[in-house]
PDB file of C-alpha atoms in Angstrom:
ATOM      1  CA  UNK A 121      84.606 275.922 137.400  1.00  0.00           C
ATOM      2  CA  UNK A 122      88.118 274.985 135.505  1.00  0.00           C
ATOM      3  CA  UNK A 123      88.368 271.559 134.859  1.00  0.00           C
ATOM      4  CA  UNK A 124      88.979 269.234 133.104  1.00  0.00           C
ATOM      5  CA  UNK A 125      86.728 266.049 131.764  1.00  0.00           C
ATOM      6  CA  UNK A 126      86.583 262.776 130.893  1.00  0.00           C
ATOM      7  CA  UNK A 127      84.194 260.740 129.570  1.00  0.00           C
ATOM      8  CA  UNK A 128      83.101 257.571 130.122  1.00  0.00           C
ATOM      9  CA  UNK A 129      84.987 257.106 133.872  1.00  0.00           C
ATOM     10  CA  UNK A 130      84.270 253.296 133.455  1.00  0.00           C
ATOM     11  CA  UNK A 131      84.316 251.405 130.210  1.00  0.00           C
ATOM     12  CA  UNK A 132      84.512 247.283 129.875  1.00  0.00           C
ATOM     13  CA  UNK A 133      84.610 246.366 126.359  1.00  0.00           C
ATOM     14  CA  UNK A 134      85.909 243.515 124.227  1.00  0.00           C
ATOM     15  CA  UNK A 135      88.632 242.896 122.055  1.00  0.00           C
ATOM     16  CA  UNK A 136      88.607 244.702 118.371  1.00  0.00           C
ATOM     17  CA  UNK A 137      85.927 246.991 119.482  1.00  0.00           C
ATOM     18  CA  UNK A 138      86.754 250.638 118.453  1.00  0.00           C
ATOM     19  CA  UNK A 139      86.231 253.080 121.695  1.00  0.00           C
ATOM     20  CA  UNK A 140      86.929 256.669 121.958  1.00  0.00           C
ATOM     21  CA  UNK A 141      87.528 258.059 125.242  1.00  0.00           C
ATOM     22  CA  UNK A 142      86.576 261.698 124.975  1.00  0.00           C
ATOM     23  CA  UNK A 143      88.475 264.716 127.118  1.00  0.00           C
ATOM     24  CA  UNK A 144      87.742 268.165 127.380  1.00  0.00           C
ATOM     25  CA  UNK A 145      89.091 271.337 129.402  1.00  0.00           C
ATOM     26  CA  UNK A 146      87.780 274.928 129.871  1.00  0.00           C
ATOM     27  CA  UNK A 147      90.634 276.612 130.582  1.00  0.00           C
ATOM     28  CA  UNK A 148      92.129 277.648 127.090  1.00  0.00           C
ATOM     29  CA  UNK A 149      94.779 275.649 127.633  1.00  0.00           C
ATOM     30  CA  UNK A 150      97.659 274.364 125.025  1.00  0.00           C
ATOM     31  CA  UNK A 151      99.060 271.882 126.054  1.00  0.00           C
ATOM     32  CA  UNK A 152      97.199 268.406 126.387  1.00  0.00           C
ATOM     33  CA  UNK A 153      97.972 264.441 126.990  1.00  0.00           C
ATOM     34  CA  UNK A 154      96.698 261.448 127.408  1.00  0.00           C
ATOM     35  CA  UNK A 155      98.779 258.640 130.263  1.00  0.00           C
ATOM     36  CA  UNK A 156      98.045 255.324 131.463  1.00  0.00           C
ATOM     37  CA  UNK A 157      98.894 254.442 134.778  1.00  0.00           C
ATOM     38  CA  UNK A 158      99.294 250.748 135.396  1.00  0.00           C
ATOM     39  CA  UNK A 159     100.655 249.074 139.055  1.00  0.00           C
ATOM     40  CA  UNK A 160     104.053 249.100 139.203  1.00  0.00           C
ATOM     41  CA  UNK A 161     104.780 251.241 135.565  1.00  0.00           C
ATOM     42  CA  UNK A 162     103.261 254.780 137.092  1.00  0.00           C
ATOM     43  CA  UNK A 163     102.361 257.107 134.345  1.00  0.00           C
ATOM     44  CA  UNK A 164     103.069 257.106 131.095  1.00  0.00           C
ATOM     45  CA  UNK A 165     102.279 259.032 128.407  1.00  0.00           C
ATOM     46  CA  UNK A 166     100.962 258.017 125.208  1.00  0.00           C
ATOM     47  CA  UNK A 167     100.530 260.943 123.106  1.00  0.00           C
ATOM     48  CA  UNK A 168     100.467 264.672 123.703  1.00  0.00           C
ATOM     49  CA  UNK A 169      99.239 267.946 121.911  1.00  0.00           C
ATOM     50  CA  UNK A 170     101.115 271.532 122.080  1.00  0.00           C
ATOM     51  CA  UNK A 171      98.198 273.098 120.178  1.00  0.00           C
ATOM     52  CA  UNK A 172      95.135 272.604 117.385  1.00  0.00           C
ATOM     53  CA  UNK A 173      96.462 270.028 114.697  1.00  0.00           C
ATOM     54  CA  UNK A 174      99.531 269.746 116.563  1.00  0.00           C
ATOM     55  CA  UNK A 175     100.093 265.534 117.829  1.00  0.00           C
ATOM     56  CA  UNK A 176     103.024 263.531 119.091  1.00  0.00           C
ATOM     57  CA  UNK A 177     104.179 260.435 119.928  1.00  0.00           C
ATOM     58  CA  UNK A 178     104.404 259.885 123.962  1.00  0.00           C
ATOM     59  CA  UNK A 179     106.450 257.159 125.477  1.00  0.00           C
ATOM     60  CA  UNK A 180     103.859 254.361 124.252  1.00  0.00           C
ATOM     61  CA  UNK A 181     101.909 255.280 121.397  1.00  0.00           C
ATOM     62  CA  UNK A 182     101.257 251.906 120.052  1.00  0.00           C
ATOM     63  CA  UNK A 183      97.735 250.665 119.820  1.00  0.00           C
ATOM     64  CA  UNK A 184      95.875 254.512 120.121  1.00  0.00           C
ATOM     65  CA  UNK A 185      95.225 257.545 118.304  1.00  0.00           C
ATOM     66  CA  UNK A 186      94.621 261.024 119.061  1.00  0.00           C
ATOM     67  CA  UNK A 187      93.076 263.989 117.838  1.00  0.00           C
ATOM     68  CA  UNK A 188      93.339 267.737 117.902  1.00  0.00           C
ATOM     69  CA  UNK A 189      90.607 269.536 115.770  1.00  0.00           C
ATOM     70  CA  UNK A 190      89.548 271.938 118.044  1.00  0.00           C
ATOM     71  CA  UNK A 191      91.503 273.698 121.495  1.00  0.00           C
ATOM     72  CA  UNK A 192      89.079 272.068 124.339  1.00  0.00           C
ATOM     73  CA  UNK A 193      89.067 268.505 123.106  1.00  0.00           C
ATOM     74  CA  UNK A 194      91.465 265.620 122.977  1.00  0.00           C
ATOM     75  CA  UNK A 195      90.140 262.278 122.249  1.00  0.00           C
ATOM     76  CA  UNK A 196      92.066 258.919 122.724  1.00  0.00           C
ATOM     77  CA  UNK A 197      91.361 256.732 119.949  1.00  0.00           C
ATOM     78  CA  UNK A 198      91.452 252.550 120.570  1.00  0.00           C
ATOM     79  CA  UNK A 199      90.746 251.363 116.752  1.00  0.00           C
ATOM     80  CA  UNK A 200      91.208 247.625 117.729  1.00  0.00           C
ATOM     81  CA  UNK A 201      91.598 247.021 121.693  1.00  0.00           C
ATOM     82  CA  UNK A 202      93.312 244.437 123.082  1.00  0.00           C
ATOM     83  CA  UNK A 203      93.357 242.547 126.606  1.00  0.00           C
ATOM     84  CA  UNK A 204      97.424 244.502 127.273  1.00  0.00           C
ATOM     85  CA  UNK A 205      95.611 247.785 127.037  1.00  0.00           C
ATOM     86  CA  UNK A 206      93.579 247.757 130.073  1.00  0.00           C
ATOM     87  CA  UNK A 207      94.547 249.824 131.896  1.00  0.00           C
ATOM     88  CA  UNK A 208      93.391 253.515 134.134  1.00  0.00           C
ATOM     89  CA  UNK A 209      93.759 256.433 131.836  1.00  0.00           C
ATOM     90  CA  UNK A 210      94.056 260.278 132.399  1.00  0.00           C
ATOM     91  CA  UNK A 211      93.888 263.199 130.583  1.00  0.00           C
ATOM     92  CA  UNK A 212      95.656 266.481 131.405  1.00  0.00           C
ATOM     93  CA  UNK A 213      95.945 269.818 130.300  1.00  0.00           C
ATOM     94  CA  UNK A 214      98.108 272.458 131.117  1.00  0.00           C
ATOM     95  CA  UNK A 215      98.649 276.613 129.840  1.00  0.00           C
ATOM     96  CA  UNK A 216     101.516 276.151 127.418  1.00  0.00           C
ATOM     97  CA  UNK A 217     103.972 273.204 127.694  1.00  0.00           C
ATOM     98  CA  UNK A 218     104.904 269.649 129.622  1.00  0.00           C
ATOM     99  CA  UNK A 219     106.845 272.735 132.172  1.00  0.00           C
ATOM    100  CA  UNK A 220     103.746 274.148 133.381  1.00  0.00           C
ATOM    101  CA  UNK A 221     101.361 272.795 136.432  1.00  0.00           C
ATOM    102  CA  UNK A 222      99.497 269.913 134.366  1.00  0.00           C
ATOM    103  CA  UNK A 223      95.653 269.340 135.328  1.00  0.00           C
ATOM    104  CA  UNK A 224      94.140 265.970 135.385  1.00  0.00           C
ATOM    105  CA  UNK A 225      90.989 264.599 134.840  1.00  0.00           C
ATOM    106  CA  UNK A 226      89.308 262.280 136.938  1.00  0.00           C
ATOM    107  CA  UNK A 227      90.892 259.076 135.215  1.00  0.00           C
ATOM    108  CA  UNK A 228      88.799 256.384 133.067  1.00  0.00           C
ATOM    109  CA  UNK A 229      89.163 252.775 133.918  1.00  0.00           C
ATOM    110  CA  UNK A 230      89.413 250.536 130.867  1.00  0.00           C
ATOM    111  CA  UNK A 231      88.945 246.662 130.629  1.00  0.00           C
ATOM    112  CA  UNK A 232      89.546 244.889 127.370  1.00  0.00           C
ATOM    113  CA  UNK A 233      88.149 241.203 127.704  1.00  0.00           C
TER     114      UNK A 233
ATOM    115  CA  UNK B 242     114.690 259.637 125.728  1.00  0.00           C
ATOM    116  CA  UNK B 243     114.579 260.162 129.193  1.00  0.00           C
ATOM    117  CA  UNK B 244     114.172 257.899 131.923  1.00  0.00           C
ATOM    118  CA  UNK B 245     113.427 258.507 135.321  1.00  0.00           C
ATOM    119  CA  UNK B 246     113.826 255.845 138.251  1.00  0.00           C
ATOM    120  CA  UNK B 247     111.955 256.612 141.447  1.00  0.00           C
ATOM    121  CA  UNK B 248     112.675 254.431 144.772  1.00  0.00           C
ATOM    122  CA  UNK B 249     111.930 253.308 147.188  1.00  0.00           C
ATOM    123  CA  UNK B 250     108.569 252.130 146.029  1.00  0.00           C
ATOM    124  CA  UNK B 251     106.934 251.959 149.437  1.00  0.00           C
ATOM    125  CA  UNK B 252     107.777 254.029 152.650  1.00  0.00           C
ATOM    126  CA  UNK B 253     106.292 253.541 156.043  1.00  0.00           C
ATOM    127  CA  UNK B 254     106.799 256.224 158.704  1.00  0.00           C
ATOM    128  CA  UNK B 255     105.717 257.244 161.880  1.00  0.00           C
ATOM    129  CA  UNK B 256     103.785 260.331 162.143  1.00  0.00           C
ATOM    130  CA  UNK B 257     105.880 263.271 163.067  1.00  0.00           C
ATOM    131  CA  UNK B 258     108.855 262.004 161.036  1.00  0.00           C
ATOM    132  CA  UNK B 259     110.325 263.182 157.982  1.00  0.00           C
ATOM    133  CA  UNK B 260     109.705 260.764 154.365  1.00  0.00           C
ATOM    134  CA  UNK B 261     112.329 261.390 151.436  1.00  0.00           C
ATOM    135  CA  UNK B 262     111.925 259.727 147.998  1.00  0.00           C
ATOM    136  CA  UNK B 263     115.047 260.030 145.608  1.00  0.00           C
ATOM    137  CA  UNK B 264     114.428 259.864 141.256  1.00  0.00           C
ATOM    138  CA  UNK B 265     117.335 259.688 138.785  1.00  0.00           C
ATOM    139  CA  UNK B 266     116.914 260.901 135.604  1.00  0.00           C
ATOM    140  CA  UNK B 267     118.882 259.962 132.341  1.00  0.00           C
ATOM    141  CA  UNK B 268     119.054 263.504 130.181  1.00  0.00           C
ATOM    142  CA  UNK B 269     121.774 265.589 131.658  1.00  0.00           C
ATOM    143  CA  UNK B 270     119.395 268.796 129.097  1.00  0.00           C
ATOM    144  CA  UNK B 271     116.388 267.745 131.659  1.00  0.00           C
ATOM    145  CA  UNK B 272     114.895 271.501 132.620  1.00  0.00           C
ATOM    146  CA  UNK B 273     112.591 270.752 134.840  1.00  0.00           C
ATOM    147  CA  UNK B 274     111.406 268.391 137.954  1.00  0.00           C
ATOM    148  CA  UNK B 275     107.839 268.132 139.002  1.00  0.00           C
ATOM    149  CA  UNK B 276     106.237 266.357 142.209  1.00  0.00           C
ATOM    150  CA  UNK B 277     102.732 264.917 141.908  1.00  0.00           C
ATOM    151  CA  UNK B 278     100.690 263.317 144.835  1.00  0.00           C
ATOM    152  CA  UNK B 279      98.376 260.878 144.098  1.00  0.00           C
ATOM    153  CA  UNK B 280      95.631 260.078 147.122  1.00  0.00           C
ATOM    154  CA  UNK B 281      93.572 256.666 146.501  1.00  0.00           C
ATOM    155  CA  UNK B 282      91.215 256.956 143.629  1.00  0.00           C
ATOM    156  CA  UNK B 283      91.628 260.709 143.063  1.00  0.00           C
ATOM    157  CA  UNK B 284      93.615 262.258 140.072  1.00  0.00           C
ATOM    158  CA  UNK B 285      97.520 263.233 140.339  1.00  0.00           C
ATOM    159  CA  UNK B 286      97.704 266.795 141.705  1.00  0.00           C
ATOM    160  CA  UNK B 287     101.131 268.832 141.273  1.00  0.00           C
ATOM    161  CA  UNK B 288     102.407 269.460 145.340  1.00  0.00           C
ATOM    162  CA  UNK B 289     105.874 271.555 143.883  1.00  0.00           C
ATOM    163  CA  UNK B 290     108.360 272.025 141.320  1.00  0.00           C
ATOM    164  CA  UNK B 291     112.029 272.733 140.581  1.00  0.00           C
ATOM    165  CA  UNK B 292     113.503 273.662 137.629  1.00  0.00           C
ATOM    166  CA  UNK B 293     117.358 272.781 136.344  1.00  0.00           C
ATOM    167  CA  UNK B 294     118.603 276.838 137.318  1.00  0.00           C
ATOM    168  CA  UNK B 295     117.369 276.044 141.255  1.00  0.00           C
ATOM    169  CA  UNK B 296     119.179 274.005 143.454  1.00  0.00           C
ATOM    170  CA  UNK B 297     116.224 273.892 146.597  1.00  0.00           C
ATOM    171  CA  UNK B 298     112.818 274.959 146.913  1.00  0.00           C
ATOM    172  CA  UNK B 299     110.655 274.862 150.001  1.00  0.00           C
ATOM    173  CA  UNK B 300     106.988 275.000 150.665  1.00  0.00           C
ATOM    174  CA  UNK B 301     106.023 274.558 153.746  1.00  0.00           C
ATOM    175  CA  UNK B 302     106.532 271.447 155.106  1.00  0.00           C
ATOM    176  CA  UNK B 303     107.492 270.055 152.159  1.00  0.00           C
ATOM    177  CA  UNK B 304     110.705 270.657 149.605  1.00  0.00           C
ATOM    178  CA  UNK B 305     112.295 269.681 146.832  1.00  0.00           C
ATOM    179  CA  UNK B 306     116.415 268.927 146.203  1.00  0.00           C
ATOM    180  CA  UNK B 307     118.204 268.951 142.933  1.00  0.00           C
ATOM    181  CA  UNK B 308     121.515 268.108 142.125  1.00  0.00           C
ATOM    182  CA  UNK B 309     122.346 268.509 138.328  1.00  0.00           C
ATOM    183  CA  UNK B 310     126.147 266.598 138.417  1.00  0.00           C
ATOM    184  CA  UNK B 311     124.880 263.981 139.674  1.00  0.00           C
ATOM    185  CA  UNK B 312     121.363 263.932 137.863  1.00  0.00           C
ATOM    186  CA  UNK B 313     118.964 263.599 140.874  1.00  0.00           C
ATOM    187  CA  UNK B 314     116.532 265.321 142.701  1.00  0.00           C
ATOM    188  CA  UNK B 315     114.195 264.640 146.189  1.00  0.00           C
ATOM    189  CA  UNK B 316     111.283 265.094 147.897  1.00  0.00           C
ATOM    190  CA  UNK B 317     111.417 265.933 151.400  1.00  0.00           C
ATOM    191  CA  UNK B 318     108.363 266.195 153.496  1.00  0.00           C
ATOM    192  CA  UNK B 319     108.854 266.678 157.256  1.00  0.00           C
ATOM    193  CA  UNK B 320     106.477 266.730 160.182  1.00  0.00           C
ATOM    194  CA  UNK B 321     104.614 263.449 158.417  1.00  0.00           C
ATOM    195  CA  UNK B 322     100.611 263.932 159.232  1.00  0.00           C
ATOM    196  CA  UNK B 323      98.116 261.017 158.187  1.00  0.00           C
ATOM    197  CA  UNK B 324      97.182 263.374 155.072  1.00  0.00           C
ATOM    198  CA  UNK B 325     100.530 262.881 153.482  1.00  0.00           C
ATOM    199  CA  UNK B 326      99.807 258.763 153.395  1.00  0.00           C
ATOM    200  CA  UNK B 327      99.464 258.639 149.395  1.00  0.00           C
ATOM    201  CA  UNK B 328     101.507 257.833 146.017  1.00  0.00           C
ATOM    202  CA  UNK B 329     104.162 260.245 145.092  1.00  0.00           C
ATOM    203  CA  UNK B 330     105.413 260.663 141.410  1.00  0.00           C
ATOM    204  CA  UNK B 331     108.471 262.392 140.407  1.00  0.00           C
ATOM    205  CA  UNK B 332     108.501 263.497 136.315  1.00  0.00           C
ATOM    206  CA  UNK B 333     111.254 265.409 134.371  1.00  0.00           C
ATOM    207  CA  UNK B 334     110.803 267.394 131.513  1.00  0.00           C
ATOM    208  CA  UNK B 335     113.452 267.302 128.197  1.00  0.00           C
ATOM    209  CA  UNK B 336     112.834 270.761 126.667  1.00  0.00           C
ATOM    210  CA  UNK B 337     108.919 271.476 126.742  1.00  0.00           C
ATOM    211  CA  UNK B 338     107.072 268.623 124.964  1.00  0.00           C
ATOM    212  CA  UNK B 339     107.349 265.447 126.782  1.00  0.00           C
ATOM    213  CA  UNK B 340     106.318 264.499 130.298  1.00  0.00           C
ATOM    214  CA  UNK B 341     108.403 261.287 132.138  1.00  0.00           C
ATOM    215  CA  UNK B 342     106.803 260.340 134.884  1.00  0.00           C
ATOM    216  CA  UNK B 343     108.600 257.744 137.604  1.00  0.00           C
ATOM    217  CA  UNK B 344     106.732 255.012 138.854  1.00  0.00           C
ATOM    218  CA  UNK B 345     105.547 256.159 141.915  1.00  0.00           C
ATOM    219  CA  UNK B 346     106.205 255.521 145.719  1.00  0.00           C
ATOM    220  CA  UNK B 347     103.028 254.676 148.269  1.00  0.00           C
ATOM    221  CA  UNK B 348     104.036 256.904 151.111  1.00  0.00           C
ATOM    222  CA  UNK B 349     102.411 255.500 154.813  1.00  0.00           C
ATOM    223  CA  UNK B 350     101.974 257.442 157.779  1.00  0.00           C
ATOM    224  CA  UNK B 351     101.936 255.525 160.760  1.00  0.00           C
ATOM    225  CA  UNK B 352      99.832 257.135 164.021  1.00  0.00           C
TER     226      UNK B 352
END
């Protein structure tokens, strides 16, 4: 089944403690991202990836890292959290680009204390 | 960058009724317009897109409006059924790298 992955779906942590948030697609795809959605803000995008070794700058990059080593996975970095960054995240992948039909993971819900 | 503004932010309507949610968007080189639906606690699926040489595209019940001189585009859904009650997100693509994503509107359908 194509899909993508996220893991863990529910994390509570506390401030300063480094997390990874791991994500992961079968579908050969390109392009992947990483977005928080908070109430009121809707999505936004933190950093995205058009291929292996290949990392941007979203619209709020501040605070997180990212990785490309290998096609399939895309991890979100969090070297020091803090309380601001809790938040819901999402992966997504799509084929090629930010103009193709992005797919979502399932979301992971992040508390900082 | 670009910025996109999405209103209104909530929409009630009765079932059988059309909804329409307007976004604005900054970049007059914006190439393309996606819509996302968001039901409650699921991920954002795409519903349609439009991109900058289209002025309409329908699907269904649903369809999307752009209008490059004046840098906006809409979602229209008509014949409202309980199924449509979710959060809808317009985005807008500058070139092919970054995604901007509005900030949503909680569409109601009222039996």
């Amino acid at each position: 089944e194509a899909q993508v992955t996220q893991n863990p779906r529910y994390l509570i942590t506390v401030t300063g403690k480094k997390l990874t948030v791991t994500c992961s697609q079968n579908m050969n795809h390109e392009y992947m991202s990483w977005y928080r959605q908070d109430p009121g803000l809707g999505l936004r995008q933190i950093y995205y990836s058009m291929n292996v070794e290949v990392t941007d700058k979203g619209d709020v990059p501040e605070g997180y890292k990212v990785s490309r080593k290998e096609k399939r996975n895309f991890p979100l970095i969090l070297e020091s959290p803090s309380p601001n960054q809790t938040s819901l995240y999402f992966c997504a992948s799509s084929l090629a680009s930010s103009t193709d039909t992005q797919y979502f993971g399932p979301g992971t819900r992040l508390t900082v204390l | 960058g670009e910025n996109v503004e999405q209103h209104p932010s909530t929409l009630s309507v009765q079932e059988g009724d059309s909804a329409v949610i307007k976004c604005t968007y900054s970049d007059s080189a914006s190439n393309y317009f996606p819509w996302y639906k968001q039901e409650l606690g699921k991920r954002p699926q795409l519903i349609i897109d439009i991109r900058s040489n289209v002025g309409e595209k329908k699907d269904q019940r649903i369809a999307v409006t752009l209008n490059k001189t004046a840098k906006h585009f809409s979602l229209h859904i008509t014949e409202t059924q309980p199924e449509d009650s979710a959060v809808y997100f317009c985005a807008a693509t500058l070139g092919n790298e970054k995604l901007t994503f509005g900030t949503g509107t909680r569409l109601t359908i009222i039996p």
